[in-house]
PDB file of C-alpha atoms in Angstrom:
ATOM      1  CA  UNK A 569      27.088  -3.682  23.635  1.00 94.00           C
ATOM      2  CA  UNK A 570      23.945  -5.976  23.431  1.00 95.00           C
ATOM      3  CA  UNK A 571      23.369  -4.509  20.217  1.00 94.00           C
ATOM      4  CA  UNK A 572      26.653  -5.653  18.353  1.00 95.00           C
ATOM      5  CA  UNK A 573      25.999  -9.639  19.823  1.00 96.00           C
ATOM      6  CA  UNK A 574      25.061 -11.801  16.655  1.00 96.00           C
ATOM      7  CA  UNK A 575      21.458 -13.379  16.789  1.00 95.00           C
ATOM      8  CA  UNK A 576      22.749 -16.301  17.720  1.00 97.00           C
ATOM      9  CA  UNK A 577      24.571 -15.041  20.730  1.00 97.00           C
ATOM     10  CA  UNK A 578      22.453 -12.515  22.100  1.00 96.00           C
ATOM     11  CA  UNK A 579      19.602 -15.462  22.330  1.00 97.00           C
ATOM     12  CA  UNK A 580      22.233 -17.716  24.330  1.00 97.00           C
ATOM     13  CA  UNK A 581      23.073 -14.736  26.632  1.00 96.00           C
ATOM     14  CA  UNK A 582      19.250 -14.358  27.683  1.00 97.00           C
ATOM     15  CA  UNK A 583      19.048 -18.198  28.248  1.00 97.00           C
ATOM     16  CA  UNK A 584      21.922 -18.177  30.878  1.00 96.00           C
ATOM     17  CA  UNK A 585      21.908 -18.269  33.674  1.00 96.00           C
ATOM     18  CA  UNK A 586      22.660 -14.220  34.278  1.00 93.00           C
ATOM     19  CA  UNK A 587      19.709 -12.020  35.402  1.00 93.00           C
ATOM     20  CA  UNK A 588      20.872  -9.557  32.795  1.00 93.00           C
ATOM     21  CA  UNK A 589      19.803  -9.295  30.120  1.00 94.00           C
ATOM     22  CA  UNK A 590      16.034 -10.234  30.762  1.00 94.00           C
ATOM     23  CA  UNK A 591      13.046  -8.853  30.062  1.00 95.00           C
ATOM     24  CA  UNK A 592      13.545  -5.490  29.665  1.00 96.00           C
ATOM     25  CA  UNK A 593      16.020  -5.810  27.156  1.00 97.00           C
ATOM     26  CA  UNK A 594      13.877  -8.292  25.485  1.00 97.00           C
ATOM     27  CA  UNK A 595      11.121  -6.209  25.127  1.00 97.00           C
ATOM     28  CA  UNK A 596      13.129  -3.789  23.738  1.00 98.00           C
ATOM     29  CA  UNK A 597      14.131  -5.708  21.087  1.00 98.00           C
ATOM     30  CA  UNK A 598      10.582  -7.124  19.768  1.00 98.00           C
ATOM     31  CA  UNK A 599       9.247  -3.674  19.819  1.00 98.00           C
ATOM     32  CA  UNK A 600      12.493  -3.036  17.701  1.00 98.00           C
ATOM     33  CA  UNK A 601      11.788  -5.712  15.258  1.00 98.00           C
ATOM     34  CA  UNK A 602       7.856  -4.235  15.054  1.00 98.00           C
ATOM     35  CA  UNK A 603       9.102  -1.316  14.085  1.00 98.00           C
ATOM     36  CA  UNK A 604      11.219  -2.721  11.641  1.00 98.00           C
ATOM     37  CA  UNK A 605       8.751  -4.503  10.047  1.00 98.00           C
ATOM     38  CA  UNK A 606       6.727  -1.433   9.534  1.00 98.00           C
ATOM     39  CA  UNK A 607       9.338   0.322   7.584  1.00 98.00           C
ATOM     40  CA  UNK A 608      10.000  -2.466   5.337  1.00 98.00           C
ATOM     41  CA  UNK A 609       6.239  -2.339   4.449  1.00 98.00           C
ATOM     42  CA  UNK A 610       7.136   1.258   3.593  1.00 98.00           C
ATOM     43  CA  UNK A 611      10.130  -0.053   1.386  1.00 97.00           C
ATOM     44  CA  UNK A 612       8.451  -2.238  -0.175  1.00 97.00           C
ATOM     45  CA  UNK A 613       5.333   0.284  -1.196  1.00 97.00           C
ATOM     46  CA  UNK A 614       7.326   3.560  -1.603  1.00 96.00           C
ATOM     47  CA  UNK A 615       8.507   4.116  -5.328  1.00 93.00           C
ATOM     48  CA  UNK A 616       6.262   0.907  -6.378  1.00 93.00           C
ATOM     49  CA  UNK A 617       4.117   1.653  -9.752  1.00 92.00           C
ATOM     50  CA  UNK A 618       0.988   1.405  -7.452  1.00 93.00           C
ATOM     51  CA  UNK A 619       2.368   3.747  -5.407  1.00 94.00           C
ATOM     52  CA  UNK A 620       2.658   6.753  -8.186  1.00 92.00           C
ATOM     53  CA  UNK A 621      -1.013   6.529  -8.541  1.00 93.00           C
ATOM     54  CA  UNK A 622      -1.487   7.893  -4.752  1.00 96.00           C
ATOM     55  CA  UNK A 623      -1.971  11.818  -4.641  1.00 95.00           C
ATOM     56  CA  UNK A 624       0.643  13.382  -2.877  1.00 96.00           C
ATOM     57  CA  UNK A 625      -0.753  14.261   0.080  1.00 97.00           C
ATOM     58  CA  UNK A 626      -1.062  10.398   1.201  1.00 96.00           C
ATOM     59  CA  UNK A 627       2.928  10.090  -0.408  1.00 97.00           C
ATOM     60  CA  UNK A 628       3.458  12.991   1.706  1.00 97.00           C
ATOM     61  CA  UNK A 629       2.205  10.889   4.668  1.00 97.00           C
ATOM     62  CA  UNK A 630       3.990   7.852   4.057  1.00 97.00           C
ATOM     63  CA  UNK A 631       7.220   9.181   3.307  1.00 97.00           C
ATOM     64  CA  UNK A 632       6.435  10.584   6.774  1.00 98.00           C
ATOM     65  CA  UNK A 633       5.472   7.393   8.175  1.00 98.00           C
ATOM     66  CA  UNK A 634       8.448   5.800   7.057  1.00 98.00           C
ATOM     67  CA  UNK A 635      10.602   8.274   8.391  1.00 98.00           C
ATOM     68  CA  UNK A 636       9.318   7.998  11.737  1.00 98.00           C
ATOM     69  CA  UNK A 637       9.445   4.006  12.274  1.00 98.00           C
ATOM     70  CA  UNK A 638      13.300   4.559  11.415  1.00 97.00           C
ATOM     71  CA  UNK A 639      13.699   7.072  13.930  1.00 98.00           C
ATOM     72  CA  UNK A 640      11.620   4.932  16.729  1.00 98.00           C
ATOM     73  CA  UNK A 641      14.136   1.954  15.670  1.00 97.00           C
ATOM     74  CA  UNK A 642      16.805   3.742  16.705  1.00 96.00           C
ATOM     75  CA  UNK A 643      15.534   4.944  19.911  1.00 98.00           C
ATOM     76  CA  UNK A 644      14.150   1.552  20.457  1.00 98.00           C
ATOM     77  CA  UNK A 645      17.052  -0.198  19.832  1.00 97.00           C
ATOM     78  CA  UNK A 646      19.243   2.010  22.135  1.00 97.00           C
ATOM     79  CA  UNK A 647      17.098   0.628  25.432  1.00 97.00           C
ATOM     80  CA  UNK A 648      18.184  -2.803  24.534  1.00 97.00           C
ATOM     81  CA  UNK A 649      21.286  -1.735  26.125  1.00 96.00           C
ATOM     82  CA  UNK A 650      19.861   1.123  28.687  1.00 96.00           C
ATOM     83  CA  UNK A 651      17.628  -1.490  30.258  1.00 96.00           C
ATOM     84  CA  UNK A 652      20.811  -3.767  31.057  1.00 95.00           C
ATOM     85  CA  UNK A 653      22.709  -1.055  32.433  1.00 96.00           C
ATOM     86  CA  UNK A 654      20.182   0.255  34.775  1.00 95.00           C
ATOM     87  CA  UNK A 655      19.391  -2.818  36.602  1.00 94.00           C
ATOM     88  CA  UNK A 656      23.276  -3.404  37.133  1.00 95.00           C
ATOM     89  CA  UNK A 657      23.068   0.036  38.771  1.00 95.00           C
ATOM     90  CA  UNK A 658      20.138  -1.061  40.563  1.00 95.00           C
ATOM     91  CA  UNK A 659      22.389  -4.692  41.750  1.00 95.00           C
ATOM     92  CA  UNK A 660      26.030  -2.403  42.675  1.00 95.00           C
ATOM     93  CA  UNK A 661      23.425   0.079  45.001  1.00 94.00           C
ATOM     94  CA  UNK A 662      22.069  -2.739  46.776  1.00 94.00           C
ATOM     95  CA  UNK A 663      25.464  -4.043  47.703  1.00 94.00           C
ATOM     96  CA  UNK A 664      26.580  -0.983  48.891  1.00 93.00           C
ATOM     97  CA  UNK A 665      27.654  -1.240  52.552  1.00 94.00           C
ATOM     98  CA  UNK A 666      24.717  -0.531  55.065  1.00 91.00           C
ATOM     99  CA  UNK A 667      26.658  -0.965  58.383  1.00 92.00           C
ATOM    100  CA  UNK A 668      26.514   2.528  59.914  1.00 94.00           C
ATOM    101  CA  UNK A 669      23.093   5.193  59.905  1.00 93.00           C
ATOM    102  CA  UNK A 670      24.961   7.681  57.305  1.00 94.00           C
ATOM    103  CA  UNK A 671      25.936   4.453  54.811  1.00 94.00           C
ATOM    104  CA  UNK A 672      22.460   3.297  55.055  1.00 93.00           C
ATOM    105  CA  UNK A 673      21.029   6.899  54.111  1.00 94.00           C
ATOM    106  CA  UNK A 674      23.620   7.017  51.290  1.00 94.00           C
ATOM    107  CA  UNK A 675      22.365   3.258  50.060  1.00 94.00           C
ATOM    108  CA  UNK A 676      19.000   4.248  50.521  1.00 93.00           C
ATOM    109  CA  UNK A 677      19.355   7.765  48.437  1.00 93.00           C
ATOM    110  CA  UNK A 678      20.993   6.541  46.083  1.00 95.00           C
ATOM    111  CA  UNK A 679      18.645   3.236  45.288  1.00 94.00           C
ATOM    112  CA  UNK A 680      15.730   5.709  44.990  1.00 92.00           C
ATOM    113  CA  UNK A 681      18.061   7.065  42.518  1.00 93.00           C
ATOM    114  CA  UNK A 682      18.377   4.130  40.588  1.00 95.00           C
ATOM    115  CA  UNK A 683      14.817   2.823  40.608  1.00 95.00           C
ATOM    116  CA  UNK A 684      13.802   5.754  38.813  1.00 94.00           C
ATOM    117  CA  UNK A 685      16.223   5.110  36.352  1.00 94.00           C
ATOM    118  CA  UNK A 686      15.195   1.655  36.255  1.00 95.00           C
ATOM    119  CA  UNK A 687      11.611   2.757  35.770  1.00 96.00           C
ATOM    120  CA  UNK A 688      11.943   5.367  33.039  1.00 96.00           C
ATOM    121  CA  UNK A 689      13.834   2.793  30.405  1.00 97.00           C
ATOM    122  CA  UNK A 690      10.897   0.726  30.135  1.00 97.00           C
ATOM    123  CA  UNK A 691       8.377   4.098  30.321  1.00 97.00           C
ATOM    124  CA  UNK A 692      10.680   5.342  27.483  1.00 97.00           C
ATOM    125  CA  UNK A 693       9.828   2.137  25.563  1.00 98.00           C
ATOM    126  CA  UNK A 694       6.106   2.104  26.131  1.00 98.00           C
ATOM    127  CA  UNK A 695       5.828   5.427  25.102  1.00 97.00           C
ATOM    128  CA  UNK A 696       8.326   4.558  22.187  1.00 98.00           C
ATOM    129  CA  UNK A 697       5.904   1.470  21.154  1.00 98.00           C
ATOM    130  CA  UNK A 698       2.623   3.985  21.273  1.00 97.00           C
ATOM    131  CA  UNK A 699       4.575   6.125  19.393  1.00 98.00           C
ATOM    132  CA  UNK A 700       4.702   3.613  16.270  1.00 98.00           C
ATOM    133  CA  UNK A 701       1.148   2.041  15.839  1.00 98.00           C
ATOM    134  CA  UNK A 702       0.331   5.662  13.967  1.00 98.00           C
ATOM    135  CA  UNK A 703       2.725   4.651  11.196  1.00 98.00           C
ATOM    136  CA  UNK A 704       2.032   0.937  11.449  1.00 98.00           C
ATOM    137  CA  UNK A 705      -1.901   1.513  11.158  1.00 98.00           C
ATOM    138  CA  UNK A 706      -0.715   3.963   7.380  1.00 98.00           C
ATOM    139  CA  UNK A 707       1.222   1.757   6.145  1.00 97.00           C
ATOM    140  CA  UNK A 708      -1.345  -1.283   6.377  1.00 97.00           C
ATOM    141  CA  UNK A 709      -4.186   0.971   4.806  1.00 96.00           C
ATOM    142  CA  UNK A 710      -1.717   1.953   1.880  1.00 96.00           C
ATOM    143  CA  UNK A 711       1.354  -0.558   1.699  1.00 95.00           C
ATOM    144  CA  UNK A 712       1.820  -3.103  -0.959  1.00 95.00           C
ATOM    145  CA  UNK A 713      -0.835  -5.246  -0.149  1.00 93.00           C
ATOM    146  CA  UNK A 714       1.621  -8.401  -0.918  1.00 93.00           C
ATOM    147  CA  UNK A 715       3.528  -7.198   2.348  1.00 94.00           C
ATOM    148  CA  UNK A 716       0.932  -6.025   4.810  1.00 94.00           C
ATOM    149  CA  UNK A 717       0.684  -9.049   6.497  1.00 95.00           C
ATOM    150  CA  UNK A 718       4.030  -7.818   7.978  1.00 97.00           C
ATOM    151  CA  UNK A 719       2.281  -4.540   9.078  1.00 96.00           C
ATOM    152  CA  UNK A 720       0.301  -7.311  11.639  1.00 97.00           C
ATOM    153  CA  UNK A 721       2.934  -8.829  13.010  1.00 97.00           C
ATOM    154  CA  UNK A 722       4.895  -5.752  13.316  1.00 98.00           C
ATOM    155  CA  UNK A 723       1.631  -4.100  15.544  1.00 98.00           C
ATOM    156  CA  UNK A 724       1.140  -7.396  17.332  1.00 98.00           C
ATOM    157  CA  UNK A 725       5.334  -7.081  18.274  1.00 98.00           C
ATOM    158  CA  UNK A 726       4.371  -3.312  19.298  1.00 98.00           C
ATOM    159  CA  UNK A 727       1.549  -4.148  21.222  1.00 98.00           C
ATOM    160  CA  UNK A 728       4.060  -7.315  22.971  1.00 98.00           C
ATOM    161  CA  UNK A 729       6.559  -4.441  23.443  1.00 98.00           C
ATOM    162  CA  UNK A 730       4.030  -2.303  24.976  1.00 98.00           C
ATOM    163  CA  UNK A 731       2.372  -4.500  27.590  1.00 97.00           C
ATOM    164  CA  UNK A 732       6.410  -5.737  28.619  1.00 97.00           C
ATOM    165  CA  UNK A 733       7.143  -2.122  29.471  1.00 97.00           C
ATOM    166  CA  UNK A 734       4.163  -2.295  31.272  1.00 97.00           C
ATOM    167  CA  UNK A 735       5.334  -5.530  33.764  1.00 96.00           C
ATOM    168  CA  UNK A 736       8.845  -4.122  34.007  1.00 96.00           C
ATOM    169  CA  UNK A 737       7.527  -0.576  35.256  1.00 97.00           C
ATOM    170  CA  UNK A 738       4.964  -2.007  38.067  1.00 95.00           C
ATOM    171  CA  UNK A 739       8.089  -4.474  39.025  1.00 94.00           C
ATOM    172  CA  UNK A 740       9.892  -0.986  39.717  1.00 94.00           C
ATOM    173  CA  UNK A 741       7.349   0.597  40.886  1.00 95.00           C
ATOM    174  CA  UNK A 742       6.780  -1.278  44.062  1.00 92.00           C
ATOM    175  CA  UNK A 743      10.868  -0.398  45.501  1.00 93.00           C
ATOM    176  CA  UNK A 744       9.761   3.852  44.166  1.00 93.00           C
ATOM    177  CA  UNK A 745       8.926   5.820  47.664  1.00 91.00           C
ATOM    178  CA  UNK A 746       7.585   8.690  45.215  1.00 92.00           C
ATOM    179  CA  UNK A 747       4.394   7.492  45.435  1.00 92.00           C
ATOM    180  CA  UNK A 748       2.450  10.159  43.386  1.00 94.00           C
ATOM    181  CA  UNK A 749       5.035   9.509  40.926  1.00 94.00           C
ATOM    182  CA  UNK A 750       4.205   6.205  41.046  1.00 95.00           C
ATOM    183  CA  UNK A 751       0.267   6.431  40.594  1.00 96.00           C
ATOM    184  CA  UNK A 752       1.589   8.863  37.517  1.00 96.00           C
ATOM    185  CA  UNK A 753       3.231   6.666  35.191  1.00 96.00           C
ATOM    186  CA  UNK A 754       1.519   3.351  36.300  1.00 96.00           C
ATOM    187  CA  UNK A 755      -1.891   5.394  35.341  1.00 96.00           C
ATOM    188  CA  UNK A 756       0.151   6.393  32.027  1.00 97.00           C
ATOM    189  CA  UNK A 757       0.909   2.862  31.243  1.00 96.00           C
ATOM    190  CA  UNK A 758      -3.074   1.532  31.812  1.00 97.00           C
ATOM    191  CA  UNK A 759      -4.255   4.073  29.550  1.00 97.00           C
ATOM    192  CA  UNK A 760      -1.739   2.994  27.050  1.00 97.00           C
ATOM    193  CA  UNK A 761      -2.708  -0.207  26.711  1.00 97.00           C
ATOM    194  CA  UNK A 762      -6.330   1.093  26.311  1.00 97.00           C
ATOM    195  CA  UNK A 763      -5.717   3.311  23.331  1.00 97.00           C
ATOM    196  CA  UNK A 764      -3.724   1.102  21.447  1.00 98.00           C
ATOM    197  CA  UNK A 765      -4.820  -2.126  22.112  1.00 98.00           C
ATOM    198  CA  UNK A 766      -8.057  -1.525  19.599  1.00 98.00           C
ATOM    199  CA  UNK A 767      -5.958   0.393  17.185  1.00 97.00           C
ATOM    200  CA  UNK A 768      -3.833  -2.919  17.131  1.00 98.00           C
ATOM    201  CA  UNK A 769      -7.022  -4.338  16.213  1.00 97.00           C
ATOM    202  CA  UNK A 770      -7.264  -2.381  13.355  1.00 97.00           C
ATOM    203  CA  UNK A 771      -4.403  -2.692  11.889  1.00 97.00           C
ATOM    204  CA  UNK A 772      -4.263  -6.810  12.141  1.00 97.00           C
ATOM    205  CA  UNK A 773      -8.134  -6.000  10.748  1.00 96.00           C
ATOM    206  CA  UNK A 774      -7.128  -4.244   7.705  1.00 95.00           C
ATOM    207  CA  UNK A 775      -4.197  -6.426   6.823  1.00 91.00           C
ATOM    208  CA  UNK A 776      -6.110  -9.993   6.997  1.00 86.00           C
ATOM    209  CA  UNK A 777      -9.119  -8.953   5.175  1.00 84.00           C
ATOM    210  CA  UNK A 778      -7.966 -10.479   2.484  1.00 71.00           C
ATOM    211  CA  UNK A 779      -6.553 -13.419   3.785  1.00 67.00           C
TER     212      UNK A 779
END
């Protein structure tokens, strides 16, 4: 698994020449690390002396908050991997044998198939990324304010993350026959990008005020 490559390896394994992985997996991975460096804003703020003056609602909400960035870096970090494997399913359907009316029926069911697998791993993530500015934007207004800085570049990695899943879902979109399906989800991803691109704002706002 992707996942279990050292740094140093996984970096050489997207330089080679192989088509997998690529960008999917890639953007998997930096919306991973923005994640990640949301919750260590949280670790670094929750159970701080500054942090026992709060009332408990707002420890409440950051405890939630931090809860919630671990659980997207998990699911985030699991299409690192998903993305790979669905564009080798995509590559073995294509070379299926198209010689005779029924094989090319077959081929061509079972490529629709895999399209819209190929399609939903990088929907997953840009619904994954959206998912995590909530938390991101919290912890910037209340995390230790030596280590909200971090809080920026983890939004700006979501934000990255998000517009990636974007590309790789109208580069499947295109082969999709579902077409309504396909007006669906590319509409999805648009309005995505519209939400959270000023909340992004926000948060790298909030954290460089003081900078």
């Amino acid at each position: 698994m992707l996942v279990n490559y050292t740094l140093n390896d996984y970096v050489k394994e997207v330089a080679s020449s192989k088509p997998a992985p690529g960008g999917g997996s890639v953007s998997a991975l930096v919306a991973s690390l923005g994640v990640a460096l949301s919750s260590m804003v949280y670790n670094l703020t929750i159970g701080r002396k500054f942090y026992d003056e709060y009332d408990n609602d707002i420890k409440d909400e950051l405890e939630s908050g931090l809860k919630i960035c671990e659980r997207l870096m998990s699911e985030v970090m699991e299409l690192v991997d998903e993305d790979k494997k669905a564009y080798e399913e995509v590559i073995s359907v294509i070379k299926m044998p198209k010689d005779t009316d029924e094989n090319k029926a077959i081929r061509s069911e079972k490529l629709e198939k895999a399209y819209m697998k190929a399609i939903n791993v990088p929907l997953k993530l840009a619904r994954l990324c959206s998912e995590g500015f909530a938390p991101t934007l919290l912890i910037a207004q209340y995390g230790n304010p030596n280590a909200v800085s971090d809080a920026a570049v983890g939004a700006l990695l979501l934000f990255a993350g998000l517009q990636s899943a974007m590309i790789n879902v109208k580069v499947n979109a295109k082969y999709i026959k579902d077409k309504s399906f396909v007006d669906s989800v590319l509409s999805e991803c648009d309005d995505l990008i519209k939400r959270y691109e000023p909340i992004r704002d926000e948060i790298l706002n909030i954290s460089m005020k003081d900078l």
